[in-house]
PDB file of C-alpha atoms in Angstrom:
ATOM      1  CA  MET A   1     -52.952  44.883  15.681  1.00 74.00           C
ATOM      2  CA  LYS A   2     -50.614  45.259  18.641  1.00 76.00           C
ATOM      3  CA  GLU A   3     -52.187  42.257  20.245  1.00 79.00           C
ATOM      4  CA  GLY A   4     -51.645  40.227  17.112  1.00 74.00           C
ATOM      5  CA  MET A   5     -48.014  41.264  16.946  1.00 79.00           C
ATOM      6  CA  GLU A   6     -47.592  40.374  20.712  1.00 79.00           C
ATOM      7  CA  ALA A   7     -49.305  36.955  20.089  1.00 76.00           C
ATOM      8  CA  HIS A   8     -46.980  36.468  16.935  1.00 75.00           C
ATOM      9  CA  LEU A   9     -43.829  37.549  19.021  1.00 76.00           C
ATOM     10  CA  SER A  10     -44.967  35.327  21.915  1.00 79.00           C
ATOM     11  CA  LEU A  11     -45.397  32.349  19.462  1.00 77.00           C
ATOM     12  CA  LEU A  12     -41.886  33.047  17.982  1.00 79.00           C
ATOM     13  CA  SER A  13     -40.436  33.128  21.397  1.00 83.00           C
ATOM     14  CA  LEU A  14     -41.748  29.596  21.992  1.00 82.00           C
ATOM     15  CA  VAL A  15     -40.790  28.247  18.549  1.00 83.00           C
ATOM     16  CA  VAL A  16     -37.460  29.790  18.058  1.00 85.00           C
ATOM     17  CA  PRO A  17     -35.709  28.059  21.082  1.00 88.00           C
ATOM     18  CA  LYS A  18     -37.172  24.732  19.977  1.00 90.00           C
ATOM     19  CA  LEU A  19     -35.891  25.380  16.502  1.00 91.00           C
ATOM     20  CA  GLN A  20     -32.499  26.250  17.825  1.00 93.00           C
ATOM     21  CA  THR A  21     -32.570  23.072  19.780  1.00 94.00           C
ATOM     22  CA  VAL A  22     -33.533  20.978  16.707  1.00 94.00           C
ATOM     23  CA  VAL A  23     -30.770  22.728  14.626  1.00 96.00           C
ATOM     24  CA  GLN A  24     -28.204  22.145  17.306  1.00 97.00           C
ATOM     25  CA  GLN A  25     -29.192  18.394  17.478  1.00 97.00           C
ATOM     26  CA  GLN A  26     -28.908  18.073  13.670  1.00 97.00           C
ATOM     27  CA  THR A  27     -25.553  19.892  13.630  1.00 97.00           C
ATOM     28  CA  ASP A  28     -24.328  17.549  16.322  1.00 97.00           C
ATOM     29  CA  LYS A  29     -25.496  14.563  14.264  1.00 97.00           C
ATOM     30  CA  ILE A  30     -23.665  15.846  11.138  1.00 98.00           C
ATOM     31  CA  ASP A  31     -20.568  16.491  13.200  1.00 97.00           C
ATOM     32  CA  GLN A  32     -20.656  12.934  14.474  1.00 98.00           C
ATOM     33  CA  MET A  33     -21.182  11.670  10.966  1.00 98.00           C
ATOM     34  CA  VAL A  34     -18.262  13.684   9.645  1.00 98.00           C
ATOM     35  CA  TYR A  35     -16.056  12.427  12.568  1.00 97.00           C
ATOM     36  CA  ARG A  36     -17.002   8.848  11.705  1.00 97.00           C
ATOM     37  CA  MET A  37     -16.433   9.409   7.923  1.00 97.00           C
ATOM     38  CA  LYS A  38     -12.943  10.733   8.718  1.00 97.00           C
ATOM     39  CA  ARG A  39     -12.200   8.032  10.996  1.00 97.00           C
ATOM     40  CA  ASP A  40     -13.415   5.398   8.628  1.00 97.00           C
ATOM     41  CA  ARG A  41     -11.488   7.029   5.873  1.00 97.00           C
ATOM     42  CA  ASN A  42      -8.317   6.851   7.916  1.00 97.00           C
ATOM     43  CA  GLN A  43      -8.999   3.217   8.744  1.00 97.00           C
ATOM     44  CA  ILE A  44      -9.412   2.431   5.162  1.00 98.00           C
ATOM     45  CA  LYS A  45      -6.253   4.220   4.255  1.00 97.00           C
ATOM     46  CA  GLU A  46      -4.395   2.209   6.851  1.00 98.00           C
ATOM     47  CA  TRP A  47      -5.855  -0.985   5.589  1.00 97.00           C
ATOM     48  CA  GLY A  48      -4.892   0.052   2.003  1.00 97.00           C
ATOM     49  CA  ASP A  49      -1.329   0.866   3.107  1.00 98.00           C
ATOM     50  CA  GLN A  50      -1.054  -2.388   4.896  1.00 98.00           C
ATOM     51  CA  ILE A  51      -2.333  -4.352   1.913  1.00 98.00           C
ATOM     52  CA  LYS A  52       0.207  -2.577  -0.242  1.00 98.00           C
ATOM     53  CA  GLU A  53       3.016  -3.358   2.162  1.00 98.00           C
ATOM     54  CA  ASP A  54       1.865  -7.035   2.340  1.00 98.00           C
ATOM     55  CA  LEU A  55       1.690  -7.327  -1.535  1.00 98.00           C
ATOM     56  CA  ARG A  56       5.217  -5.709  -1.769  1.00 98.00           C
ATOM     57  CA  ASP A  57       6.496  -8.267   0.679  1.00 98.00           C
ATOM     58  CA  GLN A  58       4.798 -11.161  -1.145  1.00 98.00           C
ATOM     59  CA  ILE A  59       6.080  -9.921  -4.480  1.00 98.00           C
ATOM     60  CA  LYS A  60       9.712  -9.647  -3.097  1.00 98.00           C
ATOM     61  CA  GLN A  61       9.445 -13.096  -1.476  1.00 98.00           C
ATOM     62  CA  GLN A  62       8.143 -14.542  -4.892  1.00 98.00           C
ATOM     63  CA  THR A  63      10.826 -12.684  -6.839  1.00 98.00           C
ATOM     64  CA  ASP A  64      13.509 -14.068  -4.524  1.00 98.00           C
ATOM     65  CA  GLN A  65      12.026 -17.643  -4.788  1.00 98.00           C
ATOM     66  CA  ILE A  66      12.053 -17.282  -8.585  1.00 98.00           C
ATOM     67  CA  LYS A  67      15.682 -16.161  -8.573  1.00 98.00           C
ATOM     68  CA  GLN A  68      16.610 -19.133  -6.183  1.00 98.00           C
ATOM     69  CA  ASP A  69      14.610 -21.511  -8.632  1.00 98.00           C
ATOM     70  CA  ARG A  70      16.351 -20.191 -11.587  1.00 98.00           C
ATOM     71  CA  ASP A  71      19.716 -20.481  -9.971  1.00 98.00           C
ATOM     72  CA  GLN A  72      18.934 -24.092  -8.941  1.00 98.00           C
ATOM     73  CA  ILE A  73      17.805 -24.825 -12.488  1.00 98.00           C
ATOM     74  CA  ASN A  74      20.987 -23.389 -13.977  1.00 98.00           C
ATOM     75  CA  GLN A  75      22.979 -25.416 -11.526  1.00 98.00           C
ATOM     76  CA  GLN A  76      21.176 -28.500 -12.414  1.00 98.00           C
ATOM     77  CA  GLY A  77      21.809 -27.612 -16.176  1.00 97.00           C
ATOM     78  CA  ASP A  78      25.497 -27.312 -15.475  1.00 97.00           C
ATOM     79  CA  GLN A  79      25.316 -30.655 -13.653  1.00 98.00           C
ATOM     80  CA  ILE A  80      23.607 -32.317 -16.629  1.00 98.00           C
ATOM     81  CA  LYS A  81      26.215 -30.867 -19.037  1.00 98.00           C
ATOM     82  CA  GLN A  82      29.110 -32.144 -16.901  1.00 98.00           C
ATOM     83  CA  GLN A  83      27.381 -35.695 -16.817  1.00 98.00           C
ATOM     84  CA  GLU A  84      26.942 -35.335 -20.577  1.00 98.00           C
ATOM     85  CA  ASP A  85      30.622 -34.534 -21.007  1.00 97.00           C
ATOM     86  CA  GLN A  86      31.663 -37.409 -18.568  1.00 98.00           C
ATOM     87  CA  ILE A  87      29.431 -39.880 -20.679  1.00 98.00           C
ATOM     88  CA  LYS A  88      31.018 -38.598 -23.801  1.00 97.00           C
ATOM     89  CA  ARG A  89      34.525 -39.219 -22.334  1.00 97.00           C
ATOM     90  CA  LEU A  90      33.485 -42.659 -21.175  1.00 97.00           C
ATOM     91  CA  GLU A  91      32.187 -43.421 -24.609  1.00 97.00           C
ATOM     92  CA  ASP A  92      35.368 -42.300 -26.225  1.00 96.00           C
ATOM     93  CA  GLN A  93      37.320 -44.415 -23.654  1.00 96.00           C
ATOM     94  CA  ILE A  94      35.143 -47.374 -24.519  1.00 96.00           C
ATOM     95  CA  LYS A  95      35.806 -46.821 -28.192  1.00 95.00           C
ATOM     96  CA  GLN A  96      39.526 -46.627 -27.627  1.00 95.00           C
ATOM     97  CA  GLU A  97      39.591 -49.821 -25.548  1.00 93.00           C
ATOM     98  CA  ARG A  98      37.475 -51.703 -28.222  1.00 93.00           C
ATOM     99  CA  TYR A  99      40.008 -50.534 -30.851  1.00 92.00           C
ATOM    100  CA  LEU A 100      42.805 -51.843 -28.748  1.00 90.00           C
ATOM    101  CA  ILE A 101      41.213 -55.130 -28.043  1.00 91.00           C
ATOM    102  CA  LYS A 102      40.547 -55.469 -31.924  1.00 88.00           C
ATOM    103  CA  GLN A 103      44.248 -54.777 -32.550  1.00 90.00           C
ATOM    104  CA  GLN A 104      45.352 -57.291 -29.959  1.00 86.00           C
ATOM    105  CA  GLY A 105      42.865 -59.837 -30.807  1.00 69.00           C
TER     106      GLY A 105
END
């Protein structure tokens, strides 16, 4: 029985260091995977932040462009109104001149 125990202990003394080595290797692999996952997560967060910033900038530029376009349209509308008023005055002037010509003629 003692010999069996010694053989068993002898076998364990060979197996345990190998198991410890395998466990350490697996632990190192897991640590590396965790490190890469954290690094990747941080990279993805940076990309997300950059995309949000880029989209904010694009929206601001588009909003500014829309405001400029609206202002330009309003200015053109004002110019059209002024031209319509000028046409109306010219039409009234033509009517007056025709009336005067009729009276003289």
